[in-house]
């Protein structure tokens, strides 16, 4: 530069944010996973996990009840395609360690480390990352895996994304179990009441019937659904019924009451027990 000319310098900093961007994209994709049923949810989750991690295989499996050494898959992605589910034994596989000890990974040589795991050999798996699927009480429900036919390139990133996906997947399994338990409970309830002279019903905050089991009136339970007593019974009888039930809603205190109902010219007297159903709040 010429004498007297001011020298100018430029300084720049470059930060590699590739991993951060990949994490953001993976989490954004996870949020978008939607399905019409639990079954399609798990297959969609396996596919999205494979895409987010660039994995050759992803597996979502559920422990078989009363057989903690076996897993039944719920979603399997094989090189970009969803394949049929299957059942496999945990013995002599890296999955047994995941179920017993938690998140684990093998950067390379996993098939050689577990020579009795024929599935790893058949799929030519080189590296492995697995995490347990646990419910809100910490109980293990199943397992989620990402498998590669090459050495694992970014162990830390893969573990992080797998754990994020596993949290939502475990919540869906827990929800599925709750629905199944409710259906089973309702079926046992229905069978128990089938030959009983007792009717059981539920009403919402507007005192509309939402379900009725074993109606004791000459009126099918289905005809009550969505209606209030005012729409079904004589005005004076309905007014008293609704007054008592509103009081239960307002006070949160159950009552026993005898009601009178007239239908088709026939008068009936019924003993009722009305209890409030309180939510968790």
mmCIF file of C-alpha atoms in Angstrom:
data_model
loop_
_atom_site.group_PDB
_atom_site.id
_atom_site.type_symbol
_atom_site.label_atom_id
_atom_site.label_comp_id
_atom_site.label_asym_id
_atom_site.label_seq_id
_atom_site.Cartn_x
_atom_site.Cartn_y
_atom_site.Cartn_z
ATOM 1 C CA UNK A 1 0.000 0.000 0.000
ATOM 2 C CA UNK A 2 1.096 3.569 -0.542
ATOM 3 C CA UNK A 3 2.704 5.542 2.234
ATOM 4 C CA UNK A 4 0.062 7.186 4.386
ATOM 5 C CA UNK A 5 -2.730 4.907 3.180
ATOM 6 C CA UNK A 6 -4.792 3.297 5.965
ATOM 7 C CA UNK A 7 -4.477 -0.469 6.084
ATOM 8 C CA UNK A 8 -7.813 -2.309 6.341
ATOM 9 C CA UNK A 9 -8.232 -5.780 7.807
ATOM 10 C CA UNK A 10 -11.189 -8.136 7.657
ATOM 11 C CA UNK A 11 -11.880 -10.859 10.172
ATOM 12 C CA UNK A 12 -14.498 -13.576 9.856
ATOM 13 C CA UNK A 13 -15.704 -16.429 12.062
ATOM 14 C CA UNK A 14 -17.237 -19.597 10.638
ATOM 15 C CA UNK A 15 -19.242 -21.948 12.804
ATOM 16 C CA UNK A 16 -20.335 -25.356 11.614
ATOM 17 C CA UNK A 17 -24.033 -25.594 12.469
ATOM 18 C CA UNK A 18 -24.759 -28.648 10.331
ATOM 19 C CA UNK A 19 -25.572 -30.832 13.333
ATOM 20 C CA UNK A 20 -27.815 -28.175 14.829
ATOM 21 C CA UNK A 21 -29.716 -27.822 11.553
ATOM 22 C CA UNK A 22 -30.095 -31.577 11.275
ATOM 23 C CA UNK A 23 -31.449 -31.692 14.831
ATOM 24 C CA UNK A 24 -33.950 -28.934 14.120
ATOM 25 C CA UNK A 25 -35.080 -30.654 10.931
ATOM 26 C CA UNK A 26 -35.438 -34.008 12.677
ATOM 27 C CA UNK A 27 -37.487 -32.547 15.516
ATOM 28 C CA UNK A 28 -39.622 -30.605 13.047
ATOM 29 C CA UNK A 29 -40.287 -33.820 11.129
ATOM 30 C CA UNK A 30 -41.163 -35.621 14.356
ATOM 31 C CA UNK A 31 -43.799 -33.030 15.194
ATOM 32 C CA UNK A 32 -45.383 -33.570 11.776
ATOM 33 C CA UNK A 33 -45.854 -37.322 12.220
ATOM 34 C CA UNK A 34 -49.575 -37.985 12.132
ATOM 35 C CA UNK A 35 -51.525 -41.184 11.688
ATOM 36 C CA UNK A 36 -55.104 -42.416 11.661
ATOM 37 C CA UNK A 37 -54.338 -45.274 14.041
ATOM 38 C CA UNK A 38 -51.631 -46.493 16.368
ATOM 39 C CA UNK A 39 -50.526 -49.048 13.790
ATOM 40 C CA UNK A 40 -49.906 -46.458 11.088
ATOM 41 C CA UNK A 41 -48.324 -44.130 13.653
ATOM 42 C CA UNK A 42 -45.549 -46.612 14.421
ATOM 43 C CA UNK A 43 -44.775 -47.317 10.774
ATOM 44 C CA UNK A 44 -44.720 -43.581 10.051
ATOM 45 C CA UNK A 45 -42.414 -43.064 13.023
ATOM 46 C CA UNK A 46 -40.009 -45.802 11.873
ATOM 47 C CA UNK A 47 -39.860 -44.286 8.391
ATOM 48 C CA UNK A 48 -39.291 -40.751 9.668
ATOM 49 C CA UNK A 49 -36.606 -41.893 12.095
ATOM 50 C CA UNK A 50 -34.727 -43.639 9.276
ATOM 51 C CA UNK A 51 -34.898 -40.515 7.140
ATOM 52 C CA UNK A 52 -33.761 -38.229 9.950
ATOM 53 C CA UNK A 53 -30.789 -40.416 10.874
ATOM 54 C CA UNK A 54 -29.904 -41.765 7.452
ATOM 55 C CA UNK A 55 -30.223 -45.253 8.954
ATOM 56 C CA UNK A 56 -30.410 -48.390 6.821
ATOM 57 C CA UNK A 57 -32.883 -49.950 9.251
ATOM 58 C CA UNK A 58 -35.077 -48.653 12.049
ATOM 59 C CA UNK A 59 -37.131 -50.857 14.340
ATOM 60 C CA UNK A 60 -39.806 -50.060 16.898
ATOM 61 C CA UNK A 61 -40.674 -53.056 19.057
ATOM 62 C CA UNK A 62 -42.949 -53.756 21.998
ATOM 63 C CA UNK A 63 -42.208 -56.219 24.785
ATOM 64 C CA UNK A 64 -44.624 -59.128 24.682
ATOM 65 C CA UNK A 65 -46.633 -59.312 27.899
ATOM 66 C CA UNK A 66 -45.655 -62.183 30.199
ATOM 67 C CA UNK A 67 -42.622 -62.830 27.979
ATOM 68 C CA UNK A 68 -40.036 -60.140 28.715
ATOM 69 C CA UNK A 69 -37.462 -61.960 26.588
ATOM 70 C CA UNK A 70 -39.410 -61.421 23.362
ATOM 71 C CA UNK A 71 -40.253 -58.347 21.300
ATOM 72 C CA UNK A 72 -42.974 -57.897 18.698
ATOM 73 C CA UNK A 73 -42.192 -55.171 16.188
ATOM 74 C CA UNK A 74 -44.710 -52.384 15.536
ATOM 75 C CA UNK A 75 -42.850 -50.500 12.825
ATOM 76 C CA UNK A 76 -39.890 -51.625 10.691
ATOM 77 C CA UNK A 77 -38.194 -49.560 7.992
ATOM 78 C CA UNK A 78 -35.787 -51.431 5.721
ATOM 79 C CA UNK A 79 -33.716 -49.211 3.423
ATOM 80 C CA UNK A 80 -36.463 -46.654 2.937
ATOM 81 C CA UNK A 81 -39.436 -49.039 2.809
ATOM 82 C CA UNK A 82 -41.832 -50.321 5.455
ATOM 83 C CA UNK A 83 -41.737 -54.114 5.808
ATOM 84 C CA UNK A 84 -43.826 -56.676 7.675
ATOM 85 C CA UNK A 85 -43.625 -56.914 11.452
ATOM 86 C CA UNK A 86 -42.102 -59.919 13.179
ATOM 87 C CA UNK A 87 -41.279 -61.336 16.616
ATOM 88 C CA UNK A 88 -37.768 -62.044 17.870
ATOM 89 C CA UNK A 89 -35.966 -63.266 20.986
ATOM 90 C CA UNK A 90 -33.813 -60.851 22.969
ATOM 91 C CA UNK A 91 -31.370 -63.473 24.206
ATOM 92 C CA UNK A 92 -27.826 -63.081 22.829
ATOM 93 C CA UNK A 93 -28.662 -59.778 21.128
ATOM 94 C CA UNK A 94 -27.579 -56.201 21.895
ATOM 95 C CA UNK A 95 -31.268 -55.456 22.484
ATOM 96 C CA UNK A 96 -31.153 -57.425 25.733
ATOM 97 C CA UNK A 97 -28.648 -54.886 27.052
ATOM 98 C CA UNK A 98 -30.867 -52.000 25.979
ATOM 99 C CA UNK A 99 -33.876 -53.443 27.821
ATOM 100 C CA UNK A 100 -31.817 -54.176 30.921
ATOM 101 C CA UNK A 101 -29.461 -51.212 31.063
ATOM 102 C CA UNK A 102 -30.711 -48.436 28.790
ATOM 103 C CA UNK A 103 -29.360 -46.526 25.799
ATOM 104 C CA UNK A 104 -26.379 -48.206 24.163
ATOM 105 C CA UNK A 105 -24.459 -48.094 20.891
ATOM 106 C CA UNK A 106 -21.879 -49.997 18.870
ATOM 107 C CA UNK A 107 -19.954 -47.789 16.469
ATOM 108 C CA UNK A 108 -18.796 -50.837 14.486
ATOM 109 C CA UNK A 109 -18.474 -54.607 14.655
ATOM 110 C CA UNK A 110 -21.813 -55.260 16.355
ATOM 111 C CA UNK A 111 -22.559 -58.404 14.321
ATOM 112 C CA UNK A 112 -19.191 -59.876 15.327
ATOM 113 C CA UNK A 113 -19.834 -58.955 18.966
ATOM 114 C CA UNK A 114 -23.138 -60.891 18.912
ATOM 115 C CA UNK A 115 -22.544 -63.908 16.654
ATOM 116 C CA UNK A 116 -25.758 -65.635 17.776
ATOM 117 C CA UNK A 117 -27.886 -62.715 16.595
ATOM 118 C CA UNK A 118 -28.688 -64.026 13.130
ATOM 119 C CA UNK A 119 -30.792 -60.981 12.245
ATOM 120 C CA UNK A 120 -27.768 -58.682 12.464
ATOM 121 C CA UNK A 121 -25.809 -61.041 10.249
ATOM 122 C CA UNK A 122 -28.595 -61.356 7.672
ATOM 123 C CA UNK A 123 -28.967 -57.579 7.430
ATOM 124 C CA UNK A 124 -25.171 -57.089 7.360
ATOM 125 C CA UNK A 125 -25.400 -54.635 10.244
ATOM 126 C CA UNK A 126 -22.140 -52.949 11.186
ATOM 127 C CA UNK A 127 -23.244 -50.351 13.743
ATOM 128 C CA UNK A 128 -26.140 -50.181 16.200
ATOM 129 C CA UNK A 129 -27.872 -47.668 18.456
ATOM 130 C CA UNK A 130 -30.792 -48.685 20.671
ATOM 131 C CA UNK A 131 -32.860 -47.088 23.409
ATOM 132 C CA UNK A 132 -35.649 -48.446 25.618
ATOM 133 C CA UNK A 133 -39.191 -47.116 25.316
ATOM 134 C CA UNK A 134 -40.413 -46.247 28.805
ATOM 135 C CA UNK A 135 -43.799 -45.091 30.033
ATOM 136 C CA UNK A 136 -44.499 -42.147 32.355
ATOM 137 C CA UNK A 137 -43.780 -44.379 35.363
ATOM 138 C CA UNK A 138 -40.391 -45.488 34.053
ATOM 139 C CA UNK A 139 -41.518 -48.989 33.084
ATOM 140 C CA UNK A 140 -39.971 -50.411 29.935
ATOM 141 C CA UNK A 141 -42.533 -50.950 27.171
ATOM 142 C CA UNK A 142 -40.291 -51.793 24.254
ATOM 143 C CA UNK A 143 -37.287 -50.726 22.217
ATOM 144 C CA UNK A 144 -36.296 -48.400 19.376
ATOM 145 C CA UNK A 145 -33.299 -49.109 17.134
ATOM 146 C CA UNK A 146 -31.280 -47.479 14.380
ATOM 147 C CA UNK A 147 -29.026 -49.864 12.425
ATOM 148 C CA UNK A 148 -26.375 -49.185 9.794
ATOM 149 C CA UNK A 149 -24.453 -51.327 7.320
ATOM 150 C CA UNK A 150 -21.473 -49.001 7.832
ATOM 151 C CA UNK A 151 -19.632 -47.681 10.874
ATOM 152 C CA UNK A 152 -21.549 -45.065 12.833
ATOM 153 C CA UNK A 153 -20.407 -41.576 11.881
ATOM 154 C CA UNK A 154 -21.941 -39.391 14.575
ATOM 155 C CA UNK A 155 -22.718 -41.381 17.682
ATOM 156 C CA UNK A 156 -23.697 -38.415 19.868
ATOM 157 C CA UNK A 157 -26.158 -36.990 17.326
ATOM 158 C CA UNK A 158 -27.735 -40.387 16.628
ATOM 159 C CA UNK A 159 -28.282 -41.072 20.330
ATOM 160 C CA UNK A 160 -29.836 -37.663 20.889
ATOM 161 C CA UNK A 161 -32.323 -37.952 18.015
ATOM 162 C CA UNK A 162 -33.184 -41.538 18.923
ATOM 163 C CA UNK A 163 -34.057 -40.485 22.473
ATOM 164 C CA UNK A 164 -36.223 -37.607 21.261
ATOM 165 C CA UNK A 165 -38.156 -39.928 18.945
ATOM 166 C CA UNK A 166 -38.413 -42.591 21.644
ATOM 167 C CA UNK A 167 -40.136 -40.220 24.077
ATOM 168 C CA UNK A 168 -43.026 -39.583 21.735
ATOM 169 C CA UNK A 169 -43.200 -43.209 20.620
ATOM 170 C CA UNK A 170 -43.377 -44.458 24.213
ATOM 171 C CA UNK A 171 -46.203 -41.991 24.927
ATOM 172 C CA UNK A 172 -48.164 -43.439 21.999
ATOM 173 C CA UNK A 173 -47.640 -47.003 23.237
ATOM 174 C CA UNK A 174 -48.807 -45.959 26.701
ATOM 175 C CA UNK A 175 -51.893 -44.325 25.205
ATOM 176 C CA UNK A 176 -52.618 -47.466 23.195
ATOM 177 C CA UNK A 177 -52.365 -49.602 26.322
ATOM 178 C CA UNK A 178 -54.740 -47.280 28.184
ATOM 179 C CA UNK A 179 -57.318 -47.514 25.385
ATOM 180 C CA UNK A 180 -57.044 -51.294 25.304
ATOM 181 C CA UNK A 181 -57.456 -51.494 29.077
ATOM 182 C CA UNK A 182 -60.509 -49.234 28.907
ATOM 183 C CA UNK A 183 -62.122 -51.349 26.188
ATOM 184 C CA UNK A 184 -61.448 -54.498 28.180
ATOM 185 C CA UNK A 185 -62.834 -52.937 31.344
ATOM 186 C CA UNK A 186 -65.972 -51.754 29.554
ATOM 187 C CA UNK A 187 -66.546 -55.203 28.087
ATOM 188 C CA UNK A 188 -66.242 -56.880 31.500
ATOM 189 C CA UNK A 189 -68.558 -54.222 32.900
ATOM 190 C CA UNK A 190 -71.128 -54.860 30.164
ATOM 191 C CA UNK A 191 -71.047 -58.631 30.683
ATOM 192 C CA UNK A 192 -71.411 -58.247 34.460
ATOM 193 C CA UNK A 193 -74.481 -56.049 34.026
ATOM 194 C CA UNK A 194 -76.092 -58.096 31.283
ATOM 195 C CA UNK A 195 -78.381 -60.102 33.594
ATOM 196 C CA UNK A 196 -78.424 -57.613 36.453
ATOM 197 C CA UNK A 197 -81.484 -55.495 37.411
ATOM 198 C CA UNK A 198 -79.201 -52.457 37.668
ATOM 199 C CA UNK A 199 -78.787 -49.697 35.112
ATOM 200 C CA UNK A 200 -75.649 -47.574 34.927
ATOM 201 C CA UNK A 201 -75.377 -44.324 33.015
ATOM 202 C CA UNK A 202 -73.225 -41.256 32.572
ATOM 203 C CA UNK A 203 -74.263 -37.644 31.976
ATOM 204 C CA UNK A 204 -72.136 -34.677 30.944
ATOM 205 C CA UNK A 205 -72.139 -31.232 32.566
ATOM 206 C CA UNK A 206 -75.284 -30.334 30.617
ATOM 207 C CA UNK A 207 -76.930 -33.475 32.041
ATOM 208 C CA UNK A 208 -77.117 -35.115 28.626
ATOM 209 C CA UNK A 209 -76.756 -38.888 28.639
ATOM 210 C CA UNK A 210 -73.433 -39.927 27.099
ATOM 211 C CA UNK A 211 -73.783 -43.671 27.667
ATOM 212 C CA UNK A 212 -76.279 -46.058 29.231
ATOM 213 C CA UNK A 213 -75.751 -49.692 30.196
ATOM 214 C CA UNK A 214 -78.641 -52.056 30.889
ATOM 215 C CA UNK A 215 -81.505 -49.569 30.802
ATOM 216 C CA UNK A 216 -84.314 -50.590 33.154
ATOM 217 C CA UNK A 217 -86.909 -48.476 31.379
ATOM 218 C CA UNK A 218 -89.171 -49.352 28.418
ATOM 219 C CA UNK A 219 -86.894 -47.080 26.406
ATOM 220 C CA UNK A 220 -83.707 -48.293 24.699
ATOM 221 C CA UNK A 221 -80.559 -46.765 26.135
ATOM 222 C CA UNK A 222 -79.552 -45.574 22.662
ATOM 223 C CA UNK A 223 -82.624 -43.317 22.534
ATOM 224 C CA UNK A 224 -81.370 -41.447 25.597
ATOM 225 C CA UNK A 225 -77.982 -40.558 24.160
ATOM 226 C CA UNK A 226 -77.456 -36.823 23.720
ATOM 227 C CA UNK A 227 -80.699 -35.996 25.527
ATOM 228 C CA UNK A 228 -81.585 -34.677 28.962
ATOM 229 C CA UNK A 229 -84.291 -35.902 31.302
ATOM 230 C CA UNK A 230 -86.387 -32.893 30.201
ATOM 231 C CA UNK A 231 -86.464 -34.323 26.667
ATOM 232 C CA UNK A 232 -87.415 -37.818 27.792
ATOM 233 C CA UNK A 233 -89.742 -37.680 30.780
ATOM 234 C CA UNK A 234 -92.806 -35.847 32.060
ATOM 235 C CA UNK A 235 -91.987 -32.168 32.874
ATOM 236 C CA UNK A 236 -92.612 -32.395 36.610
ATOM 237 C CA UNK A 237 -90.682 -35.659 36.963
ATOM 238 C CA UNK A 238 -87.833 -34.395 34.795
ATOM 239 C CA UNK A 239 -87.539 -31.147 36.748
ATOM 240 C CA UNK A 240 -86.995 -32.996 40.014
ATOM 241 C CA UNK A 241 -84.487 -35.427 38.462
ATOM 242 C CA UNK A 242 -82.442 -32.603 36.969
ATOM 243 C CA UNK A 243 -82.579 -30.500 40.143
ATOM 244 C CA UNK A 244 -81.006 -33.322 42.174
ATOM 245 C CA UNK A 245 -78.331 -34.024 39.582
ATOM 246 C CA UNK A 246 -77.416 -30.355 39.182
ATOM 247 C CA UNK A 247 -76.889 -30.229 42.930
ATOM 248 C CA UNK A 248 -74.458 -33.144 42.692
ATOM 249 C CA UNK A 249 -72.512 -31.288 39.988
ATOM 250 C CA UNK A 250 -72.415 -28.068 42.006
ATOM 251 C CA UNK A 251 -71.478 -29.591 45.363
ATOM 252 C CA UNK A 252 -69.394 -32.559 44.221
ATOM 253 C CA UNK A 253 -71.288 -34.682 46.765
ATOM 254 C CA UNK A 254 -73.143 -37.816 45.730
ATOM 255 C CA UNK A 255 -76.737 -38.547 46.749
ATOM 256 C CA UNK A 256 -79.147 -41.461 46.918
ATOM 257 C CA UNK A 257 -82.591 -40.633 45.668
ATOM 258 C CA UNK A 258 -85.868 -42.280 44.683
ATOM 259 C CA UNK A 259 -87.344 -41.039 41.421
ATOM 260 C CA UNK A 260 -90.662 -41.439 39.682
ATOM 261 C CA UNK A 261 -90.819 -41.899 35.907
ATOM 262 C CA UNK A 262 -93.882 -42.266 33.711
ATOM 263 C CA UNK A 263 -93.445 -43.739 30.226
ATOM 264 C CA UNK A 264 -96.220 -45.003 27.972
ATOM 265 C CA UNK A 265 -98.751 -44.597 30.753
ATOM 266 C CA UNK A 266 -96.693 -46.826 33.041
ATOM 267 C CA UNK A 267 -95.337 -45.373 36.262
ATOM 268 C CA UNK A 268 -92.075 -46.681 37.732
ATOM 269 C CA UNK A 269 -90.235 -45.916 40.952
ATOM 270 C CA UNK A 270 -86.465 -46.304 40.914
ATOM 271 C CA UNK A 271 -83.742 -46.027 43.547
ATOM 272 C CA UNK A 272 -80.810 -44.074 42.166
ATOM 273 C CA UNK A 273 -77.292 -43.342 43.369
ATOM 274 C CA UNK A 274 -75.748 -40.278 41.713
ATOM 275 C CA UNK A 275 -72.010 -39.661 42.065
ATOM 276 C CA UNK A 276 -69.862 -36.870 40.593
ATOM 277 C CA UNK A 277 -67.055 -37.861 38.232
ATOM 278 C CA UNK A 278 -64.084 -35.605 38.942
ATOM 279 C CA UNK A 279 -61.209 -34.935 36.535
ATOM 280 C CA UNK A 280 -57.547 -34.861 37.573
ATOM 281 C CA UNK A 281 -57.581 -31.109 38.170
#
